Short mmCIF file of C-alpha atoms and ligand atoms in Angstrom, two decimals:
data_model
loop_
_atom_site.label_atom_id
_atom_site.label_comp_id
_atom_site.label_asym_id
_atom_site.label_seq_id
_atom_site.Cartn_x
_atom_site.Cartn_y
_atom_site.Cartn_z
CA MET A 1 15.19 57.14 19.78
CA ARG A 2 15.88 56.03 23.36
CA ASP A 3 19.31 54.71 24.32
CA THR A 4 17.85 51.36 25.40
CA ASP A 5 16.29 50.95 21.94
CA LEU A 6 19.53 51.91 20.26
CA GLU A 7 21.45 49.35 22.30
CA LEU A 8 18.94 46.70 21.28
CA PHE A 9 19.36 47.58 17.61
CA ARG A 10 23.13 47.64 18.01
CA LYS A 11 23.00 44.14 19.49
CA ASN A 12 20.79 42.92 16.63
CA LEU A 13 23.18 44.39 14.09
CA LEU A 14 26.21 42.79 15.75
CA ILE A 15 24.49 39.39 15.74
CA LEU A 16 23.51 39.85 12.10
CA ARG A 17 27.07 40.90 11.34
CA ALA A 18 28.54 37.79 12.98
CA ARG A 19 26.14 35.62 11.03
CA LEU A 20 27.01 37.35 7.76
CA VAL A 21 30.74 37.05 8.36
CA GLY A 22 30.32 33.36 9.18
CA ASP A 23 28.15 32.73 6.16
CA VAL A 24 30.39 34.61 3.78
CA THR A 25 33.48 32.74 4.95
CA HIS A 26 31.64 29.46 4.76
CA MET A 27 30.34 30.19 1.26
CA ALA A 28 33.76 31.30 0.04
CA ASP A 29 35.21 28.04 1.38
CA LEU A 30 32.57 26.09 -0.50
CA ALA A 31 33.38 27.89 -3.73
CA LEU A 32 37.12 27.25 -3.31
CA ASN A 33 36.72 23.57 -2.38
CA ARG A 34 34.59 23.01 -5.42
CA ASN A 35 37.37 24.47 -7.53
CA GLU A 36 39.96 22.06 -6.08
CA ASN A 37 37.67 19.08 -6.54
CA GLU A 38 37.27 19.98 -10.17
CA LEU A 39 41.00 19.91 -10.74
CA SER A 40 41.61 16.67 -8.85
CA SER A 41 38.75 14.78 -10.46
CA MET A 42 39.98 15.31 -14.05
CA PRO A 43 39.02 14.17 -16.62
CA VAL A 44 35.39 15.33 -16.33
CA HIS A 45 32.52 15.22 -18.77
CA LEU A 46 31.85 18.50 -20.51
CA ALA A 47 28.27 18.53 -19.26
CA ASP A 48 29.53 18.24 -15.67
CA ILE A 49 31.90 21.15 -16.08
CA GLY A 50 29.00 23.26 -17.30
CA SER A 51 26.81 22.61 -14.29
CA ASP A 52 29.73 22.92 -11.86
CA ASN A 53 30.58 26.32 -13.27
CA TYR A 54 26.98 27.36 -12.92
CA ASP A 55 26.91 26.29 -9.26
CA ARG A 56 30.15 28.11 -8.51
CA ASP A 57 28.99 31.33 -10.17
CA PHE A 58 25.83 31.16 -8.13
CA THR A 59 27.79 30.65 -4.90
CA LEU A 60 30.10 33.57 -5.68
CA GLN A 61 27.08 35.77 -6.34
CA LEU A 62 25.74 34.88 -2.90
CA VAL A 63 29.11 35.76 -1.37
CA GLN A 64 29.00 39.13 -3.10
CA SER A 65 25.49 40.05 -1.92
CA GLY A 66 26.57 38.96 1.57
CA HIS A 67 29.39 41.49 1.42
CA GLU A 68 26.98 44.24 0.38
CA THR A 69 24.70 43.54 3.32
CA LEU A 70 27.76 43.50 5.56
CA GLN A 71 28.65 47.00 4.39
CA GLN A 72 25.11 48.18 5.13
CA VAL A 73 25.32 46.66 8.62
CA ASP A 74 28.64 48.43 9.26
CA GLU A 75 27.11 51.71 8.06
CA ALA A 76 24.16 51.25 10.40
CA LEU A 77 26.52 50.61 13.35
CA ARG A 78 28.39 53.79 12.46
CA ARG A 79 25.11 55.75 12.36
CA ILE A 80 24.23 54.44 15.83
CA ASP A 81 27.54 55.87 17.11
CA GLU A 82 26.85 59.19 15.38
CA GLY A 83 23.30 59.36 16.69
CA THR A 84 21.75 59.40 13.22
CA TYR A 85 20.60 55.79 13.15
CA ASP A 86 16.88 56.45 12.63
CA ILE A 87 17.35 59.47 10.37
CA CYS A 88 16.63 58.90 6.67
CA GLU A 89 19.83 59.69 4.76
CA VAL A 90 17.85 61.09 1.81
CA CYS A 91 15.10 63.30 3.22
CA GLY A 92 16.30 63.63 6.82
CA GLY A 93 12.99 62.32 8.14
CA ARG A 94 12.56 59.70 10.84
CA ILE A 95 12.80 56.03 9.89
CA PRO A 96 9.98 54.30 11.78
CA LYS A 97 11.09 51.87 14.49
CA ARG A 98 8.90 49.16 12.95
CA ARG A 99 10.90 49.38 9.73
CA LEU A 100 14.20 49.13 11.58
CA GLN A 101 12.93 46.09 13.46
CA VAL A 102 12.32 44.34 10.14
CA MET A 103 15.43 45.69 8.43
CA PRO A 104 17.92 46.90 11.06
CA TYR A 105 20.36 48.15 8.40
CA ALA A 106 17.82 50.35 6.58
CA SER A 107 19.25 53.81 5.86
CA MET A 108 16.17 55.32 4.23
CA CYS A 109 12.53 55.80 5.21
CA VAL A 110 9.93 53.74 3.34
CA LYS A 111 9.06 56.58 0.94
CA CYS A 112 12.66 57.25 -0.10
CA ALA A 113 13.45 53.53 -0.43
CA GLU A 114 10.46 53.12 -2.74
CA LYS A 115 11.56 56.13 -4.81
CA ALA A 116 15.06 54.63 -5.07
CA GLY A 117 13.49 51.38 -6.24
CA LEU A 118 14.63 49.32 -3.25
ZN1 ZN B 1 13.30 59.63 3.46
#
């Protein structure tokens, strides 16, 4: 892959990373605030507690998947530095540029990702 392409992908990844970090922080804040509100607004109906807990679990799940994507983005940035960005980490084949444009943190070619069930 050409250096100019790599720089473009690096930029995309850094933007994505900034967005993820912002989102994750924001979502974590939301989850924490909700917790405080619950305590201060006691007593609460049992039904309300149920739905609040559901919402909070859902938010925390989002935070977690955000962290996973963040790790993948960091890995991709590391692979750019190592010069292995568009090399499939399973079969060693080339990851098509089109795929990386859609999913800049992809670490496998389409075939390997399908085999891995991703
Ligand atoms: Zn592969």
